[in-house]
mmCIF file of C-alpha atoms in Angstrom:
data_model
loop_
_atom_site.group_PDB
_atom_site.id
_atom_site.type_symbol
_atom_site.label_atom_id
_atom_site.label_comp_id
_atom_site.label_asym_id
_atom_site.label_seq_id
_atom_site.Cartn_x
_atom_site.Cartn_y
_atom_site.Cartn_z
ATOM 1 C CA MET A 1 142.252 11.567 112.409
ATOM 2 C CA ILE A 2 140.547 13.003 109.307
ATOM 3 C CA THR A 3 137.424 13.853 111.311
ATOM 4 C CA ALA A 4 139.493 15.680 113.909
ATOM 5 C CA VAL A 5 141.233 17.707 111.236
ATOM 6 C CA GLN A 6 137.873 18.579 109.651
ATOM 7 C CA ASP A 7 136.453 19.624 113.018
ATOM 8 C CA GLU A 8 139.501 21.765 113.697
ATOM 9 C CA SER A 9 139.165 23.360 110.252
ATOM 10 C CA LYS A 10 135.502 24.150 110.901
ATOM 11 C CA GLU A 11 136.333 25.706 114.263
ATOM 12 C CA SER A 12 139.084 27.779 112.651
ATOM 13 C CA GLY A 13 136.683 28.997 109.969
ATOM 14 C CA ALA A 14 134.087 29.881 112.598
ATOM 15 C CA ASP A 15 136.691 31.820 114.580
ATOM 16 C CA ASP A 16 137.705 33.743 111.446
ATOM 17 C CA ARG A 17 134.081 34.633 110.729
ATOM 18 C CA LEU A 18 133.584 35.705 114.348
ATOM 19 C CA ARG A 19 136.672 37.901 114.239
ATOM 20 C CA SER A 20 135.532 39.399 110.946
ATOM 21 C CA HIS A 21 132.062 40.075 112.344
ATOM 22 C CA THR A 22 133.520 41.588 115.518
ATOM 23 C CA GLY A 23 135.903 43.778 113.501
ATOM 24 C CA LEU A 24 133.030 45.080 111.362
ATOM 25 C CA ALA A 25 130.962 45.808 114.451
ATOM 26 C CA LYS A 26 133.862 47.758 115.982
ATOM 27 C CA LEU A 27 134.277 49.741 112.766
ATOM 28 C CA ILE A 28 130.581 50.644 112.656
ATOM 29 C CA ARG A 29 130.777 51.603 116.314
ATOM 30 C CA ARG A 30 133.521 54.180 115.697
ATOM 31 C CA PRO A 31 132.041 57.678 116.286
ATOM 32 C CA GLU A 32 134.188 59.271 113.572
ATOM 33 C CA LEU A 33 133.193 56.832 110.799
ATOM 34 C CA ALA A 34 130.507 59.104 109.316
ATOM 35 C CA SER A 35 132.825 62.103 109.316
ATOM 36 C CA LEU A 36 135.570 60.072 107.624
ATOM 37 C CA LEU A 37 133.170 59.028 104.878
ATOM 38 C CA GLY A 38 132.055 62.634 104.446
ATOM 39 C CA PHE A 39 135.668 63.804 104.355
ATOM 40 C CA LEU A 40 136.516 61.372 101.556
ATOM 41 C CA VAL A 41 133.451 62.367 99.538
ATOM 42 C CA ILE A 42 134.145 66.108 99.835
ATOM 43 C CA LEU A 43 137.857 65.632 99.149
ATOM 44 C CA SER A 44 137.071 63.674 95.995
ATOM 45 C CA LEU A 45 134.564 66.300 94.870
ATOM 46 C CA PHE A 46 136.937 69.252 95.135
ATOM 47 C CA LEU A 47 139.866 67.326 93.692
ATOM 48 C CA ALA A 48 137.686 66.671 90.658
ATOM 49 C CA VAL A 49 136.173 70.140 90.141
ATOM 50 C CA ALA A 50 138.912 72.499 91.371
ATOM 51 C CA PRO A 51 142.391 72.099 89.793
ATOM 52 C CA ALA A 52 143.836 74.737 92.174
ATOM 53 C CA PHE A 53 142.698 72.579 95.104
ATOM 54 C CA ARG A 54 145.257 69.916 94.154
ATOM 55 C CA SER A 55 148.335 72.016 94.955
ATOM 56 C CA PHE A 56 150.413 71.672 98.133
ATOM 57 C CA ASP A 57 149.922 75.383 98.845
ATOM 58 C CA ALA A 58 146.153 74.856 98.814
ATOM 59 C CA MET A 59 146.473 71.945 101.219
ATOM 60 C CA ALA A 60 148.603 74.102 103.551
ATOM 61 C CA THR A 61 145.929 76.812 103.501
ATOM 62 C CA ILE A 62 143.250 74.240 104.299
ATOM 63 C CA LEU A 63 145.280 72.864 107.201
ATOM 64 C CA TYR A 64 145.760 76.371 108.609
ATOM 65 C CA ALA A 65 142.042 77.201 108.435
ATOM 66 C CA SER A 66 141.198 73.825 109.970
ATOM 67 C CA SER A 67 143.744 74.152 112.793
ATOM 68 C CA THR A 68 142.519 77.497 114.126
ATOM 69 C CA LEU A 69 138.984 76.106 114.222
ATOM 70 C CA GLY A 70 140.056 72.629 115.294
ATOM 71 C CA ILE A 71 141.937 73.621 118.450
ATOM 72 C CA VAL A 72 138.814 75.067 120.077
ATOM 73 C CA ALA A 73 136.541 72.445 118.462
ATOM 74 C CA LEU A 74 138.670 69.777 120.141
ATOM 75 C CA ALA A 75 138.069 71.248 123.604
ATOM 76 C CA VAL A 76 134.376 71.814 122.833
ATOM 77 C CA GLY A 77 134.156 68.197 121.656
ATOM 78 C CA LEU A 78 135.654 66.912 124.907
ATOM 79 C CA LEU A 79 133.118 68.989 126.829
ATOM 80 C CA MET A 80 130.299 67.544 124.706
ATOM 81 C CA ILE A 81 131.528 64.011 125.392
ATOM 82 C CA GLY A 82 131.237 65.001 129.054
ATOM 83 C CA GLY A 83 127.606 66.005 128.493
ATOM 84 C CA ALA A 84 127.765 69.823 128.346
ATOM 85 C CA PHE A 85 127.901 72.732 125.875
ATOM 86 C CA ASP A 86 129.772 76.017 125.803
ATOM 87 C CA LEU A 87 128.208 78.762 123.702
ATOM 88 C CA SER A 88 130.676 81.360 124.977
ATOM 89 C CA SER A 89 133.751 79.804 123.329
ATOM 90 C CA GLY A 90 133.653 82.039 120.244
ATOM 91 C CA VAL A 91 133.650 85.354 122.074
ATOM 92 C CA ALA A 92 135.995 83.925 124.731
ATOM 93 C CA VAL A 93 138.693 83.761 122.044
ATOM 94 C CA THR A 94 138.259 87.499 121.478
ATOM 95 C CA THR A 95 138.087 88.221 125.220
ATOM 96 C CA ALA A 96 141.454 86.540 125.781
ATOM 97 C CA ALA A 97 143.058 88.384 122.864
ATOM 98 C CA LEU A 98 141.624 91.749 123.942
ATOM 99 C CA ALA A 99 142.773 91.235 127.522
ATOM 100 C CA ALA A 100 146.340 90.443 126.476
ATOM 101 C CA SER A 101 146.439 93.317 123.996
ATOM 102 C CA MET A 102 145.109 95.997 126.342
ATOM 103 C CA LEU A 103 147.162 94.829 129.326
ATOM 104 C CA ASN A 104 150.323 94.856 127.217
ATOM 105 C CA TYR A 105 149.687 98.253 125.677
ATOM 106 C CA ASN A 106 148.321 100.192 128.630
ATOM 107 C CA LEU A 107 150.570 98.736 131.351
ATOM 108 C CA HIS A 108 153.649 98.487 129.101
ATOM 109 C CA LEU A 109 154.088 94.820 129.894
ATOM 110 C CA ASN A 110 156.184 92.182 128.232
ATOM 111 C CA SER A 111 154.011 90.357 125.696
ATOM 112 C CA TRP A 112 154.464 87.098 127.584
ATOM 113 C CA VAL A 113 153.250 88.671 130.825
ATOM 114 C CA GLY A 114 150.132 89.971 129.108
ATOM 115 C CA ALA A 115 149.536 86.563 127.561
ATOM 116 C CA GLY A 116 149.948 84.917 130.967
ATOM 117 C CA LEU A 117 147.433 87.266 132.598
ATOM 118 C CA ALA A 118 145.018 86.633 129.723
ATOM 119 C CA LEU A 119 145.377 82.884 130.364
ATOM 120 C CA VAL A 120 144.338 83.413 133.986
ATOM 121 C CA ILE A 121 141.273 85.339 132.773
ATOM 122 C CA ALA A 122 140.351 82.659 130.213
ATOM 123 C CA LEU A 123 140.708 79.831 132.729
ATOM 124 C CA SER A 124 138.663 81.824 135.254
ATOM 125 C CA ILE A 125 135.834 82.238 132.740
ATOM 126 C CA GLY A 126 135.866 78.499 132.082
ATOM 127 C CA ALA A 127 135.944 77.692 135.787
ATOM 128 C CA LEU A 128 133.069 80.083 136.490
ATOM 129 C CA ASN A 129 130.968 78.474 133.754
ATOM 130 C CA GLY A 130 131.708 75.038 135.179
ATOM 131 C CA ILE A 131 130.952 76.043 138.756
ATOM 132 C CA LEU A 132 127.647 77.665 137.787
ATOM 133 C CA VAL A 133 126.590 74.626 135.741
ATOM 134 C CA THR A 134 127.478 72.106 138.451
ATOM 135 C CA ARG A 135 126.260 74.126 141.439
ATOM 136 C CA THR A 136 122.972 75.476 140.104
ATOM 137 C CA GLY A 137 121.864 72.492 138.049
ATOM 138 C CA ILE A 138 120.871 74.861 135.226
ATOM 139 C CA ASP A 139 121.518 73.502 131.754
ATOM 140 C CA SER A 140 124.939 74.431 130.367
ATOM 141 C CA PHE A 141 123.240 75.802 127.241
ATOM 142 C CA LEU A 142 121.603 78.567 129.272
ATOM 143 C CA ILE A 143 124.588 79.298 131.522
ATOM 144 C CA THR A 144 126.999 79.657 128.617
ATOM 145 C CA LEU A 145 124.452 81.583 126.536
ATOM 146 C CA ALA A 146 124.397 84.138 129.352
ATOM 147 C CA ALA A 147 128.194 84.110 129.406
ATOM 148 C CA PHE A 148 128.237 84.643 125.643
ATOM 149 C CA LEU A 149 126.049 87.741 125.917
ATOM 150 C CA MET A 150 127.993 89.188 128.847
ATOM 151 C CA LEU A 151 131.386 88.627 127.220
ATOM 152 C CA GLN A 152 130.160 90.096 123.947
ATOM 153 C CA GLY A 153 129.030 93.225 125.768
ATOM 154 C CA LEU A 154 132.225 93.436 127.820
ATOM 155 C CA ASN A 155 134.406 93.060 124.750
ATOM 156 C CA LEU A 156 132.801 96.054 123.084
ATOM 157 C CA ALA A 157 132.221 98.242 126.152
ATOM 158 C CA VAL A 158 135.640 97.806 127.766
ATOM 159 C CA THR A 159 137.502 98.185 124.474
ATOM 160 C CA LYS A 160 135.695 101.459 123.715
ATOM 161 C CA LEU A 161 136.253 102.658 127.287
ATOM 162 C CA VAL A 162 139.989 101.925 127.293
ATOM 163 C CA THR A 163 140.963 102.666 123.683
ATOM 164 C CA GLY A 164 138.185 104.996 122.526
ATOM 165 C CA GLN A 165 137.492 102.746 119.531
ATOM 166 C CA VAL A 166 136.391 99.184 118.729
ATOM 167 C CA ALA A 167 139.906 97.912 117.965
ATOM 168 C CA THR A 168 143.020 97.726 120.098
ATOM 169 C CA PRO A 169 146.225 99.524 119.046
ATOM 170 C CA SER A 170 149.114 97.543 117.585
ATOM 171 C CA ILE A 171 151.465 95.908 120.098
ATOM 172 C CA ALA A 172 154.067 94.874 117.519
ATOM 173 C CA ASP A 173 156.746 97.024 119.171
ATOM 174 C CA MET A 174 156.218 95.610 122.680
ATOM 175 C CA GLU A 175 158.965 93.578 124.328
ATOM 176 C CA GLY A 176 158.574 89.837 123.820
ATOM 177 C CA PHE A 177 156.272 90.232 120.833
ATOM 178 C CA ALA A 178 158.637 88.570 118.335
ATOM 179 C CA SER A 179 159.157 85.411 120.392
ATOM 180 C CA ALA A 180 155.427 85.170 121.211
ATOM 181 C CA ARG A 181 154.603 85.495 117.522
ATOM 182 C CA THR A 182 157.006 82.634 116.750
ATOM 183 C CA VAL A 183 155.269 80.360 119.273
ATOM 184 C CA PHE A 184 151.634 81.252 118.553
ATOM 185 C CA ALA A 185 151.652 82.487 114.950
ATOM 186 C CA GLY A 186 154.939 81.373 113.426
ATOM 187 C CA SER A 187 155.460 79.225 110.360
ATOM 188 C CA PHE A 188 158.029 77.004 108.726
ATOM 189 C CA TYR A 189 158.671 75.651 105.259
ATOM 190 C CA ILE A 190 158.576 72.156 103.869
ATOM 191 C CA GLY A 191 160.217 72.683 100.506
ATOM 192 C CA SER A 192 158.497 75.756 99.120
ATOM 193 C CA VAL A 193 155.267 75.204 101.058
ATOM 194 C CA ARG A 194 154.648 77.418 104.095
ATOM 195 C CA ILE A 195 153.070 75.596 107.047
ATOM 196 C CA SER A 196 151.596 77.443 110.030
ATOM 197 C CA VAL A 197 152.799 76.382 113.470
ATOM 198 C CA THR A 198 149.156 76.154 114.570
ATOM 199 C CA VAL A 199 148.908 72.940 112.526
ATOM 200 C CA ILE A 200 151.635 71.346 114.687
ATOM 201 C CA TRP A 201 150.012 72.584 117.887
ATOM 202 C CA TRP A 202 146.665 71.211 116.715
ATOM 203 C CA LEU A 203 148.070 67.743 115.997
ATOM 204 C CA LEU A 204 149.841 67.754 119.371
ATOM 205 C CA PHE A 205 146.640 68.690 121.217
ATOM 206 C CA VAL A 206 144.690 65.967 119.374
ATOM 207 C CA ALA A 207 147.328 63.383 120.352
ATOM 208 C CA ILE A 208 147.221 64.480 124.003
ATOM 209 C CA ALA A 209 143.407 64.464 124.069
ATOM 210 C CA SER A 210 143.302 60.984 122.488
ATOM 211 C CA PHE A 211 145.715 59.670 125.105
ATOM 212 C CA VAL A 212 143.679 61.206 127.924
ATOM 213 C CA LEU A 213 140.383 59.842 126.585
ATOM 214 C CA PHE A 214 141.497 56.267 125.991
ATOM 215 C CA ARG A 215 144.476 55.700 128.296
ATOM 216 C CA THR A 216 143.680 57.501 131.547
ATOM 217 C CA LYS A 217 141.185 57.299 134.385
ATOM 218 C CA PHE A 218 140.141 60.896 133.748
ATOM 219 C CA GLY A 219 139.213 59.955 130.160
ATOM 220 C CA ASN A 220 136.981 57.182 131.489
ATOM 221 C CA TRP A 221 135.410 59.713 133.839
ATOM 222 C CA ILE A 222 134.640 62.071 130.944
ATOM 223 C CA THR A 223 132.783 59.362 129.015
ATOM 224 C CA ALA A 224 131.023 58.114 132.158
ATOM 225 C CA VAL A 225 129.811 61.597 133.133
ATOM 226 C CA GLY A 226 128.489 62.233 129.620
ATOM 227 C CA GLY A 227 126.860 58.811 129.379
ATOM 228 C CA ASP A 228 125.016 58.808 132.708
ATOM 229 C CA GLU A 229 125.893 61.472 135.251
ATOM 230 C CA GLU A 230 123.987 59.914 138.153
ATOM 231 C CA ALA A 231 125.443 56.456 137.563
ATOM 232 C CA ALA A 232 128.925 57.979 137.353
ATOM 233 C CA ARG A 233 128.399 59.813 140.629
ATOM 234 C CA ALA A 234 127.135 56.604 142.244
ATOM 235 C CA VAL A 235 130.384 54.764 141.469
ATOM 236 C CA GLY A 236 132.558 57.556 142.844
ATOM 237 C CA VAL A 237 133.344 59.675 139.786
ATOM 238 C CA PRO A 238 133.959 63.326 140.824
ATOM 239 C CA VAL A 239 131.379 64.714 138.409
ATOM 240 C CA ARG A 240 131.711 68.374 139.403
ATOM 241 C CA MET A 241 135.486 68.352 139.110
ATOM 242 C CA VAL A 242 135.380 66.662 135.707
ATOM 243 C CA LYS A 243 132.969 69.218 134.277
ATOM 244 C CA ILE A 244 134.830 72.198 135.703
ATOM 245 C CA VAL A 245 138.113 70.918 134.247
ATOM 246 C CA LEU A 246 136.428 70.437 130.858
ATOM 247 C CA PHE A 247 135.084 73.996 130.889
ATOM 248 C CA MET A 248 138.554 75.241 131.818
ATOM 249 C CA THR A 249 139.965 73.225 128.914
ATOM 250 C CA VAL A 250 137.664 75.166 126.601
ATOM 251 C CA GLY A 251 138.960 78.349 128.241
ATOM 252 C CA PHE A 252 142.552 77.286 127.562
ATOM 253 C CA ALA A 253 141.804 76.496 123.912
ATOM 254 C CA ALA A 254 140.033 79.847 123.485
ATOM 255 C CA TRP A 255 143.065 81.586 125.008
ATOM 256 C CA PHE A 256 145.482 79.782 122.704
ATOM 257 C CA VAL A 257 143.591 80.695 119.529
ATOM 258 C CA GLY A 258 143.143 84.219 120.885
ATOM 259 C CA MET A 259 146.915 84.519 121.281
ATOM 260 C CA HIS A 260 147.390 83.259 117.741
ATOM 261 C CA THR A 261 144.987 85.891 116.435
ATOM 262 C CA LEU A 262 146.615 88.663 118.445
ATOM 263 C CA PHE A 263 150.206 87.881 117.520
ATOM 264 C CA ALA A 264 149.360 87.153 113.902
ATOM 265 C CA PHE A 265 147.552 90.466 113.296
ATOM 266 C CA ASP A 266 148.984 92.802 116.017
ATOM 267 C CA SER A 267 145.575 94.125 117.090
ATOM 268 C CA ILE A 268 142.056 92.837 117.754
ATOM 269 C CA GLN A 269 138.566 93.929 116.729
ATOM 270 C CA ALA A 270 136.186 93.816 119.695
ATOM 271 C CA GLY A 271 133.352 92.302 117.658
ATOM 272 C CA GLN A 272 135.308 89.279 116.432
ATOM 273 C CA GLY A 273 134.360 85.708 117.288
ATOM 274 C CA VAL A 274 130.575 86.041 117.356
ATOM 275 C CA GLY A 275 129.085 82.968 115.681
ATOM 276 C CA ASN A 276 132.254 80.862 115.845
ATOM 277 C CA GLU A 277 130.882 78.939 118.816
ATOM 278 C CA PHE A 278 128.425 77.259 116.455
ATOM 279 C CA LEU A 279 131.233 76.300 114.079
ATOM 280 C CA TYR A 280 133.092 74.621 116.950
ATOM 281 C CA ILE A 281 130.006 72.655 117.958
ATOM 282 C CA ILE A 282 129.257 71.747 114.333
ATOM 283 C CA ALA A 283 132.817 70.481 113.810
ATOM 284 C CA ALA A 284 132.542 68.353 116.957
ATOM 285 C CA VAL A 285 129.160 66.919 115.947
ATOM 286 C CA ILE A 286 130.314 66.204 112.387
ATOM 287 C CA GLY A 287 133.293 64.461 113.986
ATOM 288 C CA GLY A 288 131.005 62.084 115.861
ATOM 289 C CA CYS A 289 130.499 63.722 119.273
ATOM 290 C CA ALA A 290 127.027 62.887 120.555
ATOM 291 C CA MET A 291 124.747 65.796 121.407
ATOM 292 C CA LYS A 292 123.690 64.004 124.607
ATOM 293 C CA GLY A 293 127.246 63.134 125.660
ATOM 294 C CA GLY A 294 129.103 59.918 126.314
ATOM 295 C CA ARG A 295 130.346 59.397 122.760
ATOM 296 C CA GLY A 296 133.060 60.940 120.610
ATOM 297 C CA THR A 297 136.795 61.039 119.880
ATOM 298 C CA ALA A 298 139.516 63.656 119.523
ATOM 299 C CA VAL A 299 140.360 62.359 116.041
ATOM 300 C CA GLY A 300 136.713 62.800 115.075
ATOM 301 C CA THR A 301 136.769 66.497 115.978
ATOM 302 C CA MET A 302 139.938 66.818 113.884
ATOM 303 C CA ILE A 303 138.172 65.313 110.870
ATOM 304 C CA GLY A 304 135.188 67.594 111.465
ATOM 305 C CA ALA A 305 137.466 70.650 111.462
ATOM 306 C CA LEU A 306 139.202 69.390 108.316
ATOM 307 C CA ILE A 307 135.824 69.119 106.595
ATOM 308 C CA PHE A 308 135.121 72.728 107.568
ATOM 309 C CA GLY A 309 138.457 73.985 106.250
ATOM 310 C CA MET A 310 138.253 71.890 103.112
ATOM 311 C CA THR A 311 134.727 73.047 102.274
ATOM 312 C CA ASN A 312 135.481 76.685 103.072
ATOM 313 C CA GLN A 313 138.568 76.821 100.872
ATOM 314 C CA GLY A 314 137.357 74.332 98.260
ATOM 315 C CA ILE A 315 134.408 76.506 97.291
ATOM 316 C CA VAL A 316 136.810 79.401 96.679
ATOM 317 C CA TYR A 317 139.204 77.278 94.628
ATOM 318 C CA ALA A 318 136.294 75.902 92.605
ATOM 319 C CA GLY A 319 135.119 79.443 91.810
ATOM 320 C CA TRP A 320 131.676 78.850 93.299
ATOM 321 C CA ASN A 321 129.533 81.424 95.067
ATOM 322 C CA PRO A 322 130.705 81.530 98.737
ATOM 323 C CA ASP A 323 127.063 81.594 99.797
ATOM 324 C CA TRP A 324 127.042 77.842 99.159
ATOM 325 C CA PHE A 325 129.424 77.283 102.092
ATOM 326 C CA LYS A 326 126.738 77.364 104.772
ATOM 327 C CA PHE A 327 124.561 75.032 102.696
ATOM 328 C CA PHE A 328 127.353 72.463 102.403
ATOM 329 C CA LEU A 329 128.166 72.781 106.105
ATOM 330 C CA GLY A 330 124.533 72.259 107.053
ATOM 331 C CA ALA A 331 124.203 69.287 104.699
ATOM 332 C CA MET A 332 127.345 67.730 106.147
ATOM 333 C CA LEU A 333 126.024 68.249 109.685
ATOM 334 C CA LEU A 334 122.707 66.596 108.781
ATOM 335 C CA PHE A 335 124.508 63.705 107.070
ATOM 336 C CA ALA A 336 126.742 63.157 110.100
ATOM 337 C CA VAL A 337 123.862 63.219 112.590
ATOM 338 C CA LEU A 338 121.699 60.844 110.539
ATOM 339 C CA THR A 339 124.585 58.462 109.890
ATOM 340 C CA ASN A 340 125.731 58.415 113.510
ATOM 341 C CA THR A 341 122.170 57.783 114.660
ATOM 342 C CA SER A 342 121.724 54.936 112.162
ATOM 343 C CA PHE A 343 125.017 53.280 113.117
ATOM 344 C CA ALA A 344 124.160 53.633 116.807
ATOM 345 C CA LYS A 345 120.818 51.872 116.246
ATOM 346 C CA ILE A 346 122.485 49.082 114.248
ATOM 347 C CA THR A 347 125.106 48.571 116.928
ATOM 348 C CA LYS A 348 122.521 48.614 119.711
ATOM 349 C CA GLY A 349 120.405 46.080 117.852
ATOM 350 C CA ARG A 350 123.379 43.746 117.496
#
């Protein structure tokens, strides 16, 4: 009887150790682990050196800056998990905003109609990128680099042609503007703290993306296509459709942030958005999205965007030279890549 009890106790202890070991392995395997560690380090740093950083108003400002970046970074991250890049996402935001603004102003449309037509344009750009990538076999980096250059030129040329200047006229007096501003650029208060509605939209999009990635067949397809495209195709995954939908998702995200920019500031500068595509990719990579595809989470891209917003605003609150921002962003990117690579090797070895 005693021996049986001892044996059972030993087996129970072994099971506990196995569960503990398995839990640790799962934690190390999480793509967003490195970004979470970086987030905690940076948060602690700015809480210590910048008293103004500790206020609720400062946190609201950080969340706003992170949300406008994070919405597009989320879509870019999903595309990266699927094994592709989109370098046109930054200027696509401006293209969508310019299209809505000029259509509204010159055709005297309701603001919602202009926004709807701009959505069609944004989705068409995404679909065209996806079709070219999947049909030609040319790397998405090159296809979307070409799209970036063409959209940048179109933004400037068409805006000058239509308006005679590099900025669109204000559309604040157009019908439907007030309700569109409430949806895309509104705000609400929690106590005395003003929170932008983009923060709520961002959290909603992250929740939807997480559900799609981990609870649906399409989410499995995304990871499979990014992990091994040929193997995915061999087991019946519609690779072309998946990639086109992912590119269109980037187009939708670019449109949404473009509408926020338009309805928040009434008019758009044609040269806006250049360079933001790298910030979206950086946020996704810091959040754990693999450069070669097949790995990443929606929550990770959210943490990556939070790191961006926190660093950007934290340097200001700390009174440091803003030139340090790019250094910190680059250091965080390097840290995330090295850490993710190390954890991947450890996990693979186990």
